[in-house]
PDB file of N, CA and C in Angstrom:
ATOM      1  N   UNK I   1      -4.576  28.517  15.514  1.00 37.00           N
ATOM      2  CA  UNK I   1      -5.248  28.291  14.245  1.00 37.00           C
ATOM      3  C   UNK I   1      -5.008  29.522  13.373  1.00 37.00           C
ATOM      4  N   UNK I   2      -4.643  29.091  11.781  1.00 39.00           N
ATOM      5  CA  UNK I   2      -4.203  30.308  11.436  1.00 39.00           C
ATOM      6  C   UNK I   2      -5.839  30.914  10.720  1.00 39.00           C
ATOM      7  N   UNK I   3      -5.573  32.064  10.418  1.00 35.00           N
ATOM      8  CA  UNK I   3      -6.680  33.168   9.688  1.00 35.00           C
ATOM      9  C   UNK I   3      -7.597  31.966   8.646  1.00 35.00           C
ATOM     10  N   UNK I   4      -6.567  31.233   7.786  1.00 43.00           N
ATOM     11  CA  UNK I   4      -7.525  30.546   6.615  1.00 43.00           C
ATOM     12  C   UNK I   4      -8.566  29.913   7.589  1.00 43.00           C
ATOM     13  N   UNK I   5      -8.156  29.318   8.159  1.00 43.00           N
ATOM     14  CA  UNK I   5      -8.913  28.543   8.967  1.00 43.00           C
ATOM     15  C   UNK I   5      -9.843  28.520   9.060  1.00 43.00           C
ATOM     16  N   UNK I   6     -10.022  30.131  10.151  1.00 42.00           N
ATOM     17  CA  UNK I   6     -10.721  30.474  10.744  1.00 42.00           C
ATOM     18  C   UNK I   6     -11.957  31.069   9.613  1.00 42.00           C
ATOM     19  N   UNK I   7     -11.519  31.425   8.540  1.00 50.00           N
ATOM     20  CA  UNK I   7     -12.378  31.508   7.495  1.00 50.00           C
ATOM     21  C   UNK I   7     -13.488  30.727   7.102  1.00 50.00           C
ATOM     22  N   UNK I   8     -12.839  29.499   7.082  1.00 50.00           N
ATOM     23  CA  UNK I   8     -13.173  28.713   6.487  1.00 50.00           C
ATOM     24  C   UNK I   8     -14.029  26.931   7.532  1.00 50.00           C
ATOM     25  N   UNK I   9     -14.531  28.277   8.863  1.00 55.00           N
ATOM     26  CA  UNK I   9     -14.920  26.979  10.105  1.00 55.00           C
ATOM     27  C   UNK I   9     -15.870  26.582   9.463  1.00 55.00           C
ATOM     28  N   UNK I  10     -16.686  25.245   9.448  1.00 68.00           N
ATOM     29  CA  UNK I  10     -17.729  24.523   9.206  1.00 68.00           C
ATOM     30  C   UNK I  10     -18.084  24.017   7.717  1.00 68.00           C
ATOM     31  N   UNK I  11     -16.862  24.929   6.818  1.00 90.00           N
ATOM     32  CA  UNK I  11     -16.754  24.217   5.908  1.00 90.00           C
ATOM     33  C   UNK I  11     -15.989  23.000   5.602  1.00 90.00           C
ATOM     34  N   UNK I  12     -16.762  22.534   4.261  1.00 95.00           N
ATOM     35  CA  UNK I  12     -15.301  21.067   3.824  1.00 95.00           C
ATOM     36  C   UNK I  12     -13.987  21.153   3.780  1.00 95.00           C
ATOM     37  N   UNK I  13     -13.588  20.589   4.287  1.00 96.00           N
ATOM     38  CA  UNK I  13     -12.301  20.197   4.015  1.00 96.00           C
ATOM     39  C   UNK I  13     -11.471  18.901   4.143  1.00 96.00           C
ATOM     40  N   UNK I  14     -10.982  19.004   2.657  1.00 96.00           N
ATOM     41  CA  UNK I  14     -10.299  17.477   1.700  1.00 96.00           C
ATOM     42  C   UNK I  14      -8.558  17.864   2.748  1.00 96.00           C
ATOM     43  N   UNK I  15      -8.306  16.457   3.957  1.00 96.00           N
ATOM     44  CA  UNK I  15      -6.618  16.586   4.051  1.00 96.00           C
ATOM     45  C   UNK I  15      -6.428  15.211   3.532  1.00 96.00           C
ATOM     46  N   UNK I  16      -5.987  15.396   2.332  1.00 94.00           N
ATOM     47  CA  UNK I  16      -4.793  14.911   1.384  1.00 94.00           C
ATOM     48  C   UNK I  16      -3.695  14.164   2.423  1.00 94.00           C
ATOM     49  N   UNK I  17      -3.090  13.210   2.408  1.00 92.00           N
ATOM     50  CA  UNK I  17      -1.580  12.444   3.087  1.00 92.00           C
ATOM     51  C   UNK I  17      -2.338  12.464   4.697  1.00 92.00           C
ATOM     52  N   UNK I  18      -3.272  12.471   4.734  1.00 94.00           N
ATOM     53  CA  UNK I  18      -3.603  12.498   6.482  1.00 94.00           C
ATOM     54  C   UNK I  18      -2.927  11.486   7.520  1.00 94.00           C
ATOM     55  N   UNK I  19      -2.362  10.174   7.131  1.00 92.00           N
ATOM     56  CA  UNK I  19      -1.643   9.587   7.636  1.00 92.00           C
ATOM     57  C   UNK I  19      -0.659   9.915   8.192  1.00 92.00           C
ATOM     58  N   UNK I  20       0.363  10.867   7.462  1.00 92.00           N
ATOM     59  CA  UNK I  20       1.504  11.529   7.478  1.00 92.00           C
ATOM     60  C   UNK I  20       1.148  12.386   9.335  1.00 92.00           C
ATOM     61  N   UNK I  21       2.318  11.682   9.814  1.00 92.00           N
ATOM     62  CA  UNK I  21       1.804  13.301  11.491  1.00 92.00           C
ATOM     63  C   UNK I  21       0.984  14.539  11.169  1.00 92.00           C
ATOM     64  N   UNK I  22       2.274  15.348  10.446  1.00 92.00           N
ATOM     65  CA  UNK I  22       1.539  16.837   9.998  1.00 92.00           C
ATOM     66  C   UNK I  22      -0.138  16.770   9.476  1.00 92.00           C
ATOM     67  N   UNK I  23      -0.574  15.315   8.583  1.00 93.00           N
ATOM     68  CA  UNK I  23      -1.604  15.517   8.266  1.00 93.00           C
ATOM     69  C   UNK I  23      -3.107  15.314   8.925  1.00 93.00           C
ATOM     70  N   UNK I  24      -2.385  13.898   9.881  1.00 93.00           N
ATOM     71  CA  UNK I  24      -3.171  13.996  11.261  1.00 93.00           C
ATOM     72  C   UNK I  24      -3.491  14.499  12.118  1.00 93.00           C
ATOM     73  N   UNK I  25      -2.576  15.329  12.681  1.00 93.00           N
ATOM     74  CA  UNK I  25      -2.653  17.174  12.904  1.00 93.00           C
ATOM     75  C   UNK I  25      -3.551  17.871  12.632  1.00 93.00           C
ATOM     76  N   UNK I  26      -3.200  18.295  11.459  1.00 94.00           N
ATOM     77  CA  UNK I  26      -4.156  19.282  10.685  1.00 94.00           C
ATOM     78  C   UNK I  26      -5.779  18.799  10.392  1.00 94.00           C
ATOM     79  N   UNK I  27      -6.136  17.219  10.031  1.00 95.00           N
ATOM     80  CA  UNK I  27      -6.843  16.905  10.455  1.00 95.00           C
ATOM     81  C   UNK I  27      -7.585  17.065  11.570  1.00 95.00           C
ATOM     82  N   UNK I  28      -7.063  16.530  12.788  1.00 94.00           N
ATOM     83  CA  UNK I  28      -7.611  17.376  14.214  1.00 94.00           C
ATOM     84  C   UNK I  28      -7.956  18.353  14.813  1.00 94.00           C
ATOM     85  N   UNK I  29      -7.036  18.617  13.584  1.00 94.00           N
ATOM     86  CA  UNK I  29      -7.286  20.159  14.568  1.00 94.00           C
ATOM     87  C   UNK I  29      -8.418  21.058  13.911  1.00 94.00           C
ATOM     88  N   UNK I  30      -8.977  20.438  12.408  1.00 94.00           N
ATOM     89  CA  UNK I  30      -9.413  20.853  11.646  1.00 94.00           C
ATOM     90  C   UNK I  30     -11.090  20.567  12.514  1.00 94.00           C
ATOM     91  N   UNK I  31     -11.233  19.285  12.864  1.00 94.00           N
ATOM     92  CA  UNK I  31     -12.245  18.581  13.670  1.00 94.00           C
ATOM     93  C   UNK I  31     -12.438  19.256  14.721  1.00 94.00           C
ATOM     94  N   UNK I  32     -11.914  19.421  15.791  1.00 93.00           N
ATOM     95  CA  UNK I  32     -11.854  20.280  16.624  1.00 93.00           C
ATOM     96  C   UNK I  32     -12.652  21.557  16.562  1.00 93.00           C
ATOM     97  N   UNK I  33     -11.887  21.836  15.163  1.00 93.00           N
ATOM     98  CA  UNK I  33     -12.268  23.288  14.777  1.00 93.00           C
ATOM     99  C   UNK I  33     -13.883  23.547  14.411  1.00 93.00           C
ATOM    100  N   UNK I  34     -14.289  22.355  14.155  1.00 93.00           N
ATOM    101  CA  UNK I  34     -15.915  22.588  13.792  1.00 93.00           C
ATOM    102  C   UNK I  34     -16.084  22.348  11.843  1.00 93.00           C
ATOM    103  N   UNK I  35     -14.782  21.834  11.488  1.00 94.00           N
ATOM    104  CA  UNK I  35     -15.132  20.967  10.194  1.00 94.00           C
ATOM    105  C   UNK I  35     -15.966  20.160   9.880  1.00 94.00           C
ATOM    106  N   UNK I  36     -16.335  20.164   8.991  1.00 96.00           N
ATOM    107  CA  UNK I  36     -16.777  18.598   8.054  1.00 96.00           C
ATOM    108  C   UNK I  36     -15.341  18.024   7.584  1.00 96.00           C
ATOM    109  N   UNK I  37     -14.655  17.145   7.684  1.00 96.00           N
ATOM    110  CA  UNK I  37     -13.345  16.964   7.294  1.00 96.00           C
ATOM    111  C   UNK I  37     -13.006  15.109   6.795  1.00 96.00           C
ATOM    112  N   UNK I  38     -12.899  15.473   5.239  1.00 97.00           N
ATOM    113  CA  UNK I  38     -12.316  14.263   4.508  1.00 97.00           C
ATOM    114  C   UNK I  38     -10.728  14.426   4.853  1.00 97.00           C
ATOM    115  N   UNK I  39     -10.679  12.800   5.356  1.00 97.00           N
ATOM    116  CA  UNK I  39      -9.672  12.385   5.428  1.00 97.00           C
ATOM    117  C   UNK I  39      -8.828  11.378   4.459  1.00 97.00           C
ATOM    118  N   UNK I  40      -7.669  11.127   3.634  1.00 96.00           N
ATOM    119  CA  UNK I  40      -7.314  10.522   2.893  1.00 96.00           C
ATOM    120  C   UNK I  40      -6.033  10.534   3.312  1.00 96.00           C
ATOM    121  N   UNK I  41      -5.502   8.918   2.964  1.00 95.00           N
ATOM    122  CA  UNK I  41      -3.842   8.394   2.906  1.00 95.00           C
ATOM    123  C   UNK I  41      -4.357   7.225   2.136  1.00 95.00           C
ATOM    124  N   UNK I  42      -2.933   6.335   1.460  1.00 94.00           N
ATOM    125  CA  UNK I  42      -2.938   5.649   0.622  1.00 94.00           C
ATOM    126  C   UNK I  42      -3.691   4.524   0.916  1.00 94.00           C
ATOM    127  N   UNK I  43      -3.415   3.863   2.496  1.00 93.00           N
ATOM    128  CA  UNK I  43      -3.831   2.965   3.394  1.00 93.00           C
ATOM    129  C   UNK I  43      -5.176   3.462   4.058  1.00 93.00           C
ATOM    130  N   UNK I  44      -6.065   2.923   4.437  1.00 89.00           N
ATOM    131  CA  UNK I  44      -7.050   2.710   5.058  1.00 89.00           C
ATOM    132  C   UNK I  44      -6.751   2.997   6.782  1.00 89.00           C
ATOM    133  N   UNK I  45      -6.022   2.105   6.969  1.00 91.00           N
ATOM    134  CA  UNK I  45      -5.321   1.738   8.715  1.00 91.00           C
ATOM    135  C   UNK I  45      -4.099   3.094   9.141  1.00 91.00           C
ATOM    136  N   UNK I  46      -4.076   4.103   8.160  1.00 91.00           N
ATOM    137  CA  UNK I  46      -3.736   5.023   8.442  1.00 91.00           C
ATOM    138  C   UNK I  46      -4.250   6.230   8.749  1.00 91.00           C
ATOM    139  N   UNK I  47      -5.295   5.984   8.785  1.00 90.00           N
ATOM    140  CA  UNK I  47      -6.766   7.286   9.050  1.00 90.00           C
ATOM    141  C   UNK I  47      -7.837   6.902   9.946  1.00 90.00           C
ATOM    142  N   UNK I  48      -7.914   5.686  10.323  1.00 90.00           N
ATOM    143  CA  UNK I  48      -8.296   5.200  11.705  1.00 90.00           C
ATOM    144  C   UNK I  48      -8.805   6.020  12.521  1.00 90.00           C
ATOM    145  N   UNK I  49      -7.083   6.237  13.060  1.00 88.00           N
ATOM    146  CA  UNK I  49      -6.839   7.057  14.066  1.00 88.00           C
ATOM    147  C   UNK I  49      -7.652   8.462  14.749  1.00 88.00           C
ATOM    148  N   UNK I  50      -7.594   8.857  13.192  1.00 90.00           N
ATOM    149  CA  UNK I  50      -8.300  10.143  12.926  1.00 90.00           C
ATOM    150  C   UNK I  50      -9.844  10.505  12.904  1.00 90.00           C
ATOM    151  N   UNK I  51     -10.952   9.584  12.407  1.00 91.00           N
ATOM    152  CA  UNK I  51     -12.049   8.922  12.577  1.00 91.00           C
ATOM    153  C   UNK I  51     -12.742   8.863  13.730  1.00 91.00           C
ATOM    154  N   UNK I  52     -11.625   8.005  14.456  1.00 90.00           N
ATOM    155  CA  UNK I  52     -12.037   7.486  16.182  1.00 90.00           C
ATOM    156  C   UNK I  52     -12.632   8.788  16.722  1.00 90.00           C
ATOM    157  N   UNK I  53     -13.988   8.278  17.172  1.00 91.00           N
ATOM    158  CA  UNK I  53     -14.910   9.126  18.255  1.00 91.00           C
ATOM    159  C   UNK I  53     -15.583  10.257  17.544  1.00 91.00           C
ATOM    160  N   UNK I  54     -15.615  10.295  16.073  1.00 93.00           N
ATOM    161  CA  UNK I  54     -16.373  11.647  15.689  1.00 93.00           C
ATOM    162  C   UNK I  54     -17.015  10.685  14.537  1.00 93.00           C
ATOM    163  N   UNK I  55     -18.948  11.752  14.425  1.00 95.00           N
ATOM    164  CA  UNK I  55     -19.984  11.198  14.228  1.00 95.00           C
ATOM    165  C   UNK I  55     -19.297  10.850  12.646  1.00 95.00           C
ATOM    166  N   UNK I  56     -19.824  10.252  11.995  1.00 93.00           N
ATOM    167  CA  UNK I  56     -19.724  10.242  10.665  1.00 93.00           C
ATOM    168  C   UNK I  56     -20.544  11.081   9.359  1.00 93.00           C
ATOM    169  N   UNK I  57     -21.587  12.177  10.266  1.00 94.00           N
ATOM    170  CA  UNK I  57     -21.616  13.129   9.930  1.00 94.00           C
ATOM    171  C   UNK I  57     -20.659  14.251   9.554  1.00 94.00           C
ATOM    172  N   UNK I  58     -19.530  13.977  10.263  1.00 95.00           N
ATOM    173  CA  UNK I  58     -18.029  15.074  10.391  1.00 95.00           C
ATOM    174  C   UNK I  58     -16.984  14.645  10.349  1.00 95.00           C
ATOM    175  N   UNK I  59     -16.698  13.466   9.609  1.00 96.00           N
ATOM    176  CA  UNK I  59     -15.235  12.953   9.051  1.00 96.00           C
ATOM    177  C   UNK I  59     -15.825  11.799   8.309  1.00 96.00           C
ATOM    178  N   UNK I  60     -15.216  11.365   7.130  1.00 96.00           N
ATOM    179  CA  UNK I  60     -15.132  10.924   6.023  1.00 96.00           C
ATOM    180  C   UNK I  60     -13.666  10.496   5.878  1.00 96.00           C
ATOM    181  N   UNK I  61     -13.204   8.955   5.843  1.00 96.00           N
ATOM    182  CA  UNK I  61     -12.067   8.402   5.655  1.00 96.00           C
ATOM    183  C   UNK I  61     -11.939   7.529   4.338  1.00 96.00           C
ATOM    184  N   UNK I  62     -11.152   8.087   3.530  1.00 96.00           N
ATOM    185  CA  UNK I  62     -11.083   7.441   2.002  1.00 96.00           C
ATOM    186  C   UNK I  62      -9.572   6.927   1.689  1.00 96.00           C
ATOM    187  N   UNK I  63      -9.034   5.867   1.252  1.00 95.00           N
ATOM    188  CA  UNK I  63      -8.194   5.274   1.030  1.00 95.00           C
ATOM    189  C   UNK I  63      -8.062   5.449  -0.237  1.00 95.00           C
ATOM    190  N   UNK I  64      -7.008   6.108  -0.971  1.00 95.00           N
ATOM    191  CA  UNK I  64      -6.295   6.584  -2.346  1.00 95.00           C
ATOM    192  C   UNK I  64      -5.040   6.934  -2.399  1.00 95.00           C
ATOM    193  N   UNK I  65      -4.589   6.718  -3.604  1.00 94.00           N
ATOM    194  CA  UNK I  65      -3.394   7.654  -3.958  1.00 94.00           C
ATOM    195  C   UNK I  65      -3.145   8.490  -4.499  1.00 94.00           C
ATOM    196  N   UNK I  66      -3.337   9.478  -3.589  1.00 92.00           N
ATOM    197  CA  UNK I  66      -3.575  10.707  -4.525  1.00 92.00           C
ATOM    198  C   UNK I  66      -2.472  11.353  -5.536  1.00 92.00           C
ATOM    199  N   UNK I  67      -1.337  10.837  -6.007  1.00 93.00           N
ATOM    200  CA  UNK I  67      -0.404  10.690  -7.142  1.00 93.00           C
ATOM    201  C   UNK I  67      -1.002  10.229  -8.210  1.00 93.00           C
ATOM    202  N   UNK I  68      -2.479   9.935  -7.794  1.00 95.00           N
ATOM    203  CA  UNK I  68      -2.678   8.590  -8.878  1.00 95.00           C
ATOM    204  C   UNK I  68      -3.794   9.615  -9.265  1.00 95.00           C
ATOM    205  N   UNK I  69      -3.952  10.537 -10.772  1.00 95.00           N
ATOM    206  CA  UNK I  69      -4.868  11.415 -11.087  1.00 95.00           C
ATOM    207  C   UNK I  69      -6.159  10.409 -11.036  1.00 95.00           C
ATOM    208  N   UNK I  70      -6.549   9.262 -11.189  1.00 97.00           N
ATOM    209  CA  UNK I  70      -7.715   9.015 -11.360  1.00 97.00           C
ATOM    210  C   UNK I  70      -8.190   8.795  -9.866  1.00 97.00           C
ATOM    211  N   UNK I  71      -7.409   8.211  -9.102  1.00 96.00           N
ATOM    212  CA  UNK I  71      -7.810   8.308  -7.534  1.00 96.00           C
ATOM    213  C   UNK I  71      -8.109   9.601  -6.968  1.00 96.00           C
ATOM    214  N   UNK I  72      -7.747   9.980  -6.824  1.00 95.00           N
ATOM    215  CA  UNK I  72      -7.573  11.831  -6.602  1.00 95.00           C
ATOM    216  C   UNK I  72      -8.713  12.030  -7.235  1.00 95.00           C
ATOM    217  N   UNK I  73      -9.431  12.185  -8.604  1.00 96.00           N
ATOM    218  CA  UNK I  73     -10.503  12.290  -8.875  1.00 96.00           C
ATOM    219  C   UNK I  73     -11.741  11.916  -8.240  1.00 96.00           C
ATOM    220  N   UNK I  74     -11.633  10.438  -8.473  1.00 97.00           N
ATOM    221  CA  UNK I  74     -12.458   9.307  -7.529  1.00 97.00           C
ATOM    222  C   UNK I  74     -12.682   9.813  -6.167  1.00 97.00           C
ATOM    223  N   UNK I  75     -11.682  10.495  -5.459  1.00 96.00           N
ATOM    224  CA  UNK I  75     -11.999  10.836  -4.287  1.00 96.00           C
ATOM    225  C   UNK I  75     -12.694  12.014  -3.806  1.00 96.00           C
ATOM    226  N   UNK I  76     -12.301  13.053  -4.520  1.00 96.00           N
ATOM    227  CA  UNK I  76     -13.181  14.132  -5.134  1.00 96.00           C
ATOM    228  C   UNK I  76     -14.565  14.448  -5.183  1.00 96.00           C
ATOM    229  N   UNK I  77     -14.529  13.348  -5.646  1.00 97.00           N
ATOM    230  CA  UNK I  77     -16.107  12.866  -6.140  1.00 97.00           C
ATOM    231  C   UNK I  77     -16.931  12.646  -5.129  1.00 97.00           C
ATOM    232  N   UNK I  78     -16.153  11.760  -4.443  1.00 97.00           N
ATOM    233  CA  UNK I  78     -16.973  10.889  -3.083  1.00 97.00           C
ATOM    234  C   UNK I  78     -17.189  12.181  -2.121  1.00 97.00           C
ATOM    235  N   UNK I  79     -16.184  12.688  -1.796  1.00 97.00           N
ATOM    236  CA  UNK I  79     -16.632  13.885  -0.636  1.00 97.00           C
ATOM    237  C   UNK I  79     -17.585  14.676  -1.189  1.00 97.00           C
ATOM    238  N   UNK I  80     -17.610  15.335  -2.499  1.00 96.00           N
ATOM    239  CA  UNK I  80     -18.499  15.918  -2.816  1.00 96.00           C
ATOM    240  C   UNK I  80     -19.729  15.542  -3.059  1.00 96.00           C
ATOM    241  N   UNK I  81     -19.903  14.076  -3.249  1.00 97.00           N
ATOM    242  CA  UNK I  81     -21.159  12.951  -3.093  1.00 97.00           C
ATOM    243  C   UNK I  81     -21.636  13.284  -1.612  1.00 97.00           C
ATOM    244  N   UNK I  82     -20.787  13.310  -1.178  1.00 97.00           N
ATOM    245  CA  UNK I  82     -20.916  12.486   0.706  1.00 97.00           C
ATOM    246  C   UNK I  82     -21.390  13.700   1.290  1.00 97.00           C
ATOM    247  N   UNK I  83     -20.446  15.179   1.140  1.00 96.00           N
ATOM    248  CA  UNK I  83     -20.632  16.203   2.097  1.00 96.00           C
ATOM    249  C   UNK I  83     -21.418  17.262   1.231  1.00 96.00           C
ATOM    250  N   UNK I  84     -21.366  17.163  -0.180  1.00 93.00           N
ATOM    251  CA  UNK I  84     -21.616  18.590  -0.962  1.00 93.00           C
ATOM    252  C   UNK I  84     -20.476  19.426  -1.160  1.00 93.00           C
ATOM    253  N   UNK I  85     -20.405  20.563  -1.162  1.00 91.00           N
ATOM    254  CA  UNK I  85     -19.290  21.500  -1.814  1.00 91.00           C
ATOM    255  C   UNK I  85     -18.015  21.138  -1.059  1.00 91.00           C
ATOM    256  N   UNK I  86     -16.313  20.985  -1.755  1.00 93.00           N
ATOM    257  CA  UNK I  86     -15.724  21.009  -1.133  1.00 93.00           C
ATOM    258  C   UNK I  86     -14.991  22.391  -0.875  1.00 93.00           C
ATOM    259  N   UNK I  87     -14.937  23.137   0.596  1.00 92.00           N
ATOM    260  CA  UNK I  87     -14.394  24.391   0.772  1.00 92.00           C
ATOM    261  C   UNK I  87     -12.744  24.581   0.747  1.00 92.00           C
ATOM    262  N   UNK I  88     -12.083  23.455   1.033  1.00 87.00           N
ATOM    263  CA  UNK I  88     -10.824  23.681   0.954  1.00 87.00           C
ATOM    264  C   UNK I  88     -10.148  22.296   0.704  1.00 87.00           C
ATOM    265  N   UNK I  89      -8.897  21.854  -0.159  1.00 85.00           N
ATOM    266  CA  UNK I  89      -8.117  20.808   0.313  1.00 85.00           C
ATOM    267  C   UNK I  89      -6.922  21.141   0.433  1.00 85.00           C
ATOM    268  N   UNK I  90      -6.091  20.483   1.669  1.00 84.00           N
ATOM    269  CA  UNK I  90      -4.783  20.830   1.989  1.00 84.00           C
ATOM    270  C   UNK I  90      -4.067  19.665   1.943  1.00 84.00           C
ATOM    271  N   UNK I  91      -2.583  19.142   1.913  1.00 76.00           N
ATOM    272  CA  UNK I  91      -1.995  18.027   2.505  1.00 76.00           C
ATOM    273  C   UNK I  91      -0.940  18.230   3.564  1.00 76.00           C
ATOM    274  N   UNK I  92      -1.049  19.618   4.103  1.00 61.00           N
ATOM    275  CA  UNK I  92      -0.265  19.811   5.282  1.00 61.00           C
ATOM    276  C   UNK I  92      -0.765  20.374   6.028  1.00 61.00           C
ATOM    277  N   UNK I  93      -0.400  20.736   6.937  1.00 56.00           N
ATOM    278  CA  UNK I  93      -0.223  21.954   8.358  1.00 56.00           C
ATOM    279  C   UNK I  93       0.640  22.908   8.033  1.00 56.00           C
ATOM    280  N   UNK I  94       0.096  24.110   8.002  1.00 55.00           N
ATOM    281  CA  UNK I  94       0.581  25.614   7.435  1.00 55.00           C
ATOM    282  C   UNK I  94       1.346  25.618   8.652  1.00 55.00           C
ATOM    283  N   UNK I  95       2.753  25.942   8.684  1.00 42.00           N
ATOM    284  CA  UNK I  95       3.172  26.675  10.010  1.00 42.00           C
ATOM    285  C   UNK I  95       2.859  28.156  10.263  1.00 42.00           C
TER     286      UNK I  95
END
């Protein structure tokens, strides 16, 4: 886990493309890590995965496109509805 990370345990965090491997990843590992962690891909059935077995206190799965400025907004919104402050958003895994 790199340094940001570790900064940043138990806070929010928005992963952007989570569908994508790398973002499912980083997702997990983010969970793992002791996140609150919004998850987003364009599809619904692509964040599933990611969801499975953690309370819904600590992951949040939103279906958008985030290309799409008003979705991306919209979604924004909701985590910050849902969880309160958002501490970080990423759409990858830092190597």
């Amino acid at each position: 886990m790199n340094h940001e990370t570790l900064e940043t345990a138990g806070k929010v965090v928005v992963v952007l493309e989570a569908g994508t491997e790398s973002g499912g990843r980083l997702a997990r590992k983010l969970l793992r890590a002791g996140h609150r962690v919004a998850v987003s891909s364009r599809y619904a059935a692509d964040v599933v995965r990611i969801v499975h077995g953690y309370p819904s206190s600590r992951v949040l799965a939103v279906a958008a496109d985030v290309a799409d400025p008003i979705q991306l907004a919209r979604l924004l919104v909701r985590v910050r509805d849902y969880f309160g402050e958002i501490g970080r958003a990423s759409c990858r895994e830092r190597v």
